[in-house]
């Protein structure tokens, strides 16, 4: 669904992305890991078209991303940015309603989708509360509901920068399960995370970055190896096995 081919990006004379190549297929949840300054957020910005690469190309359904009509792209591709700069006194439901802007599905249908998205993210009880008065975790879940409302029906591409930021442990698990199900239903999900254990538990594929380059890409079992993690994060990790799931977990 999404192809990143030989992406190069420079900002203020600094090289941010170096020959980045990756494919994100329908049905996959792909997690980008790496230390601060690795180029993770820049990769997502290039992937969605917010930043133009100095060289290379992004393809969405085999068509260059920049050639897609904005309205058509907005119906099929939703983005969660790392920082949400919304200071208007909108209610939570009005924020989620922004996700329905590209669609012409009618007020009744949109209201149903908005209510269902709010409920799915466990913020239905906050639908009439002012967004600016919510906690950080509540704001994040409202924004995630907006993203889901934008691509509520059909297969889509989701680009999410730190979707679990500010969430408690329970809501982290809930959010990851929601997007895992979205991928399993045929969508493609590309997200930036900092939590190795969430990535190990939910990712189909991991892209490990450092210094603007992809250091490793593959399944969690292939990528999350102690020597490689130590080289990238400059920290010693120990891999242990979860007592019930059998999946690997990481402690430092």
Coordinates of C-alpha atoms in Angstrom, one line a residue:
X1 CA 0.0 0.0 0.0
X2 CA 2.9 2.4 0.9
X3 CA 6.3 2.3 -0.7
X4 CA 9.2 4.5 0.4
X5 CA 12.0 4.5 -2.2
X6 CA 15.5 6.0 -1.7
X7 CA 14.3 8.8 0.5
X8 CA 16.8 11.6 1.2
X9 CA 16.0 14.6 3.4
X10 CA 18.1 17.5 4.6
X11 CA 16.9 20.2 6.9
X12 CA 19.1 23.2 7.9
X13 CA 22.2 21.6 6.3
X14 CA 21.7 18.4 8.4
X15 CA 20.9 15.1 6.8
X16 CA 17.7 13.7 8.4
X17 CA 17.0 10.7 6.2
X18 CA 19.6 8.7 4.3
X19 CA 18.4 6.4 1.5
X20 CA 15.4 5.1 3.4
X21 CA 13.5 2.3 1.7
X22 CA 10.6 0.4 3.1
X23 CA 7.2 -1.2 2.1
X24 CA 4.1 -1.2 4.3
X25 CA 1.6 -3.7 3.1
X26 CA -2.2 -3.9 3.6
X27 CA -2.8 -6.1 6.7
X28 CA 0.4 -5.0 8.4
X29 CA 1.0 -3.0 11.6
X30 CA 4.6 -1.6 11.2
X31 CA 6.4 0.1 14.1
X32 CA 9.3 2.5 13.7
X33 CA 11.7 2.4 16.7
X34 CA 14.8 4.4 17.4
X35 CA 16.4 6.9 19.7
X36 CA 15.6 10.6 19.7
X37 CA 16.8 12.3 16.5
X38 CA 16.8 9.0 14.6
X39 CA 14.5 10.5 11.9
X40 CA 11.3 8.7 12.9
X41 CA 8.9 11.6 12.9
X42 CA 10.5 13.0 9.7
X43 CA 9.9 9.7 8.0
X44 CA 6.2 9.9 8.8
X45 CA 6.1 13.5 7.6
X46 CA 7.6 12.5 4.3
X47 CA 5.4 9.5 4.0
X48 CA 2.2 11.6 4.4
X49 CA 3.4 14.4 2.1
X50 CA 3.9 17.0 4.8
X51 CA 7.6 17.2 3.9
X52 CA 9.0 16.8 0.4
X53 CA 12.1 14.6 0.2
X54 CA 15.2 16.0 -1.5
X55 CA 15.3 12.9 -3.5
X56 CA 13.4 9.6 -3.7
X57 CA 9.7 9.0 -3.9
X58 CA 6.7 8.0 -1.8
X59 CA 4.1 5.7 -3.5
X60 CA 0.6 5.1 -2.3
X61 CA -1.1 2.3 -4.1
X62 CA 1.7 2.4 -6.7
X63 CA 1.0 6.1 -7.5
X64 CA 3.3 8.9 -6.3
X65 CA 1.8 10.3 -3.1
X66 CA 2.1 14.0 -4.3
X67 CA -0.1 13.3 -7.3
X68 CA -3.1 12.1 -5.3
X69 CA -5.9 14.7 -5.1
X70 CA -6.0 16.0 -1.6
X71 CA -9.7 15.1 -1.0
X72 CA -9.2 11.6 -2.3
X73 CA -6.1 11.1 -0.1
X74 CA -7.9 12.5 2.9
X75 CA -10.6 9.9 2.5
X76 CA -8.1 7.0 2.6
X77 CA -5.2 8.2 4.6
X78 CA -5.3 9.6 8.2
X79 CA -2.4 11.1 10.2
X80 CA -1.8 11.6 13.9
X81 CA 1.0 14.2 14.4
X82 CA 3.3 14.1 17.3
X83 CA 2.0 17.5 18.6
X84 CA -1.6 18.7 18.4
X85 CA -1.9 22.4 18.4
X86 CA -5.6 22.9 18.9
X87 CA -6.5 25.7 21.3
X88 CA -10.0 26.5 20.1
X89 CA -12.9 25.9 22.5
X90 CA -14.2 22.9 20.6
X91 CA -16.0 20.1 22.3
X92 CA -14.5 16.6 22.1
X93 CA -17.2 15.6 19.6
X94 CA -16.5 18.6 17.4
X95 CA -12.8 17.7 17.3
X96 CA -13.7 14.2 16.2
X97 CA -16.1 15.7 13.6
X98 CA -13.1 17.3 11.9
X99 CA -12.2 13.8 10.7
X100 CA -15.5 13.6 8.7
X101 CA -14.7 16.8 6.7
X102 CA -13.5 15.0 3.5
X103 CA -16.7 12.9 3.4
X104 CA -20.2 13.6 2.1
X105 CA -22.1 11.0 4.1
X106 CA -24.7 13.2 5.8
X107 CA -25.2 14.5 9.3
X108 CA -26.9 11.4 10.7
X109 CA -24.3 9.0 9.4
X110 CA -21.5 11.3 10.6
X111 CA -23.0 11.6 14.1
X112 CA -23.2 7.8 14.4
X113 CA -19.5 7.4 13.3
X114 CA -18.4 10.2 15.7
X115 CA -20.2 8.6 18.6
X116 CA -18.9 5.2 17.8
X117 CA -15.3 6.5 17.5
X118 CA -15.5 8.3 20.8
X119 CA -16.9 5.2 22.5
X120 CA -14.2 3.0 20.9
X121 CA -11.5 5.3 22.4
X122 CA -13.3 5.3 25.8
X123 CA -14.0 9.0 25.7
X124 CA -17.7 8.9 24.9
X125 CA -18.5 10.3 28.3
X126 CA -16.5 13.4 27.3
X127 CA -18.2 14.1 24.0
X128 CA -19.6 17.5 25.3
X129 CA -16.5 18.5 27.3
X130 CA -14.2 21.2 26.0
X131 CA -11.2 19.7 24.4
X132 CA -8.9 22.4 26.0
X133 CA -10.0 21.3 29.5
X134 CA -9.2 17.6 29.0
X135 CA -6.1 15.9 30.4
X136 CA -3.2 14.9 28.1
X137 CA -4.3 11.3 27.9
X138 CA -8.0 12.3 27.2
X139 CA -6.9 14.7 24.4
X140 CA -4.8 12.0 22.9
X141 CA -7.7 9.5 22.8
X142 CA -10.0 12.2 21.3
X143 CA -7.4 12.8 18.6
X144 CA -7.2 9.1 17.9
X145 CA -11.0 9.0 17.6
X146 CA -10.7 11.8 15.1
X147 CA -8.2 9.8 13.1
X148 CA -10.4 6.7 13.1
X149 CA -13.5 8.7 12.2
X150 CA -11.7 10.0 9.1
X151 CA -11.2 6.5 7.8
X152 CA -14.0 4.7 9.5
X153 CA -15.0 2.5 6.5
X154 CA -12.9 0.4 4.1
X155 CA -9.2 -0.2 3.9
X156 CA -6.9 2.7 4.7
X157 CA -3.5 4.0 5.5
X158 CA -2.9 5.2 9.1
X159 CA 0.3 7.1 9.9
X160 CA 0.6 7.6 13.7
X161 CA 3.3 9.4 15.5
X162 CA 3.5 8.2 19.1
X163 CA -0.2 7.2 19.4
X164 CA 0.3 5.9 23.0
X165 CA 1.9 9.1 24.3
X166 CA 0.4 10.3 27.6
X167 CA -1.8 7.1 27.9
X168 CA -1.9 5.0 31.0
X169 CA -1.0 1.3 30.7
X170 CA -4.6 0.1 30.2
X171 CA -5.3 2.6 27.4
X172 CA -2.0 1.8 25.7
X173 CA -3.1 -1.8 25.4
X174 CA -6.6 -0.7 24.3
X175 CA -5.3 1.6 21.6
X176 CA -2.7 -0.9 20.3
X177 CA -5.4 -3.6 20.1
X178 CA -7.7 -1.3 18.1
X179 CA -5.0 -0.5 15.5
X180 CA -3.9 -4.1 15.4
X181 CA -7.5 -5.1 14.5
X182 CA -7.6 -2.3 11.9
X183 CA -4.6 -3.8 10.3
X184 CA -5.9 -7.3 10.4
X185 CA -9.0 -6.1 8.7
X186 CA -6.9 -5.0 5.7
X187 CA -5.6 -1.6 6.4
X188 CA -1.9 -0.6 6.7
X189 CA -0.7 1.0 9.9
X190 CA 2.7 2.7 10.3
X191 CA 3.4 4.1 13.7
X192 CA 6.3 5.6 15.7
X193 CA 6.7 4.1 19.2
X194 CA 9.3 4.4 22.0
X195 CA 8.1 1.3 23.9
X196 CA 10.0 -1.8 22.8
X197 CA 7.6 -4.1 24.6
X198 CA 4.5 -2.6 22.8
X199 CA 6.3 -3.1 19.6
X200 CA 7.3 -6.6 20.4
X201 CA 3.7 -7.5 21.4
X202 CA 1.8 -5.9 18.5
X203 CA 4.0 -5.2 15.5
X204 CA 4.0 -7.4 12.4
X205 CA 7.2 -5.6 11.2
X206 CA 9.7 -3.3 12.9
X207 CA 11.8 -0.6 11.3
X208 CA 14.8 0.2 13.6
X209 CA 16.3 3.6 12.8
X210 CA 19.4 5.6 14.0
X211 CA 21.0 8.6 12.5
X212 CA 18.5 8.9 9.7
X213 CA 19.2 5.4 8.5
X214 CA 17.3 2.1 8.7
X215 CA 19.6 -0.2 10.8
X216 CA 17.3 -3.2 10.6
X217 CA 13.9 -4.2 9.3
X218 CA 11.9 -7.4 9.8
X219 CA 9.8 -9.2 12.3
X220 CA 10.1 -8.4 16.0
X221 CA 12.0 -11.6 16.5
X222 CA 14.5 -10.6 13.8
X223 CA 15.0 -7.0 14.8
X224 CA 14.7 -7.0 18.6
X225 CA 18.1 -8.6 19.3
X226 CA 20.1 -7.5 22.3
X227 CA 23.3 -6.6 20.5
X228 CA 21.5 -4.6 17.9
X229 CA 19.4 -2.7 20.5
X230 CA 22.5 -2.0 22.5
X231 CA 24.3 -0.6 19.5
X232 CA 21.3 1.6 18.5
X233 CA 20.2 2.8 22.0
X234 CA 23.6 2.7 23.7
X235 CA 22.0 0.8 26.5
X236 CA 22.2 -2.8 27.6
X237 CA 19.0 -4.8 27.2
X238 CA 17.9 -8.2 28.5
X239 CA 15.4 -10.2 26.7
X240 CA 12.9 -12.3 28.8
X241 CA 9.9 -14.4 27.9
X242 CA 6.4 -13.5 28.9
X243 CA 5.1 -16.2 31.2
X244 CA 1.7 -16.6 29.3
X245 CA 2.1 -15.3 25.8
X246 CA 5.6 -16.6 25.2
X247 CA 6.5 -13.3 23.5
X248 CA 9.8 -11.6 24.2
X249 CA 9.9 -8.6 26.6
X250 CA 12.9 -6.3 27.2
X251 CA 14.3 -4.8 30.4
X252 CA 17.4 -2.6 30.7

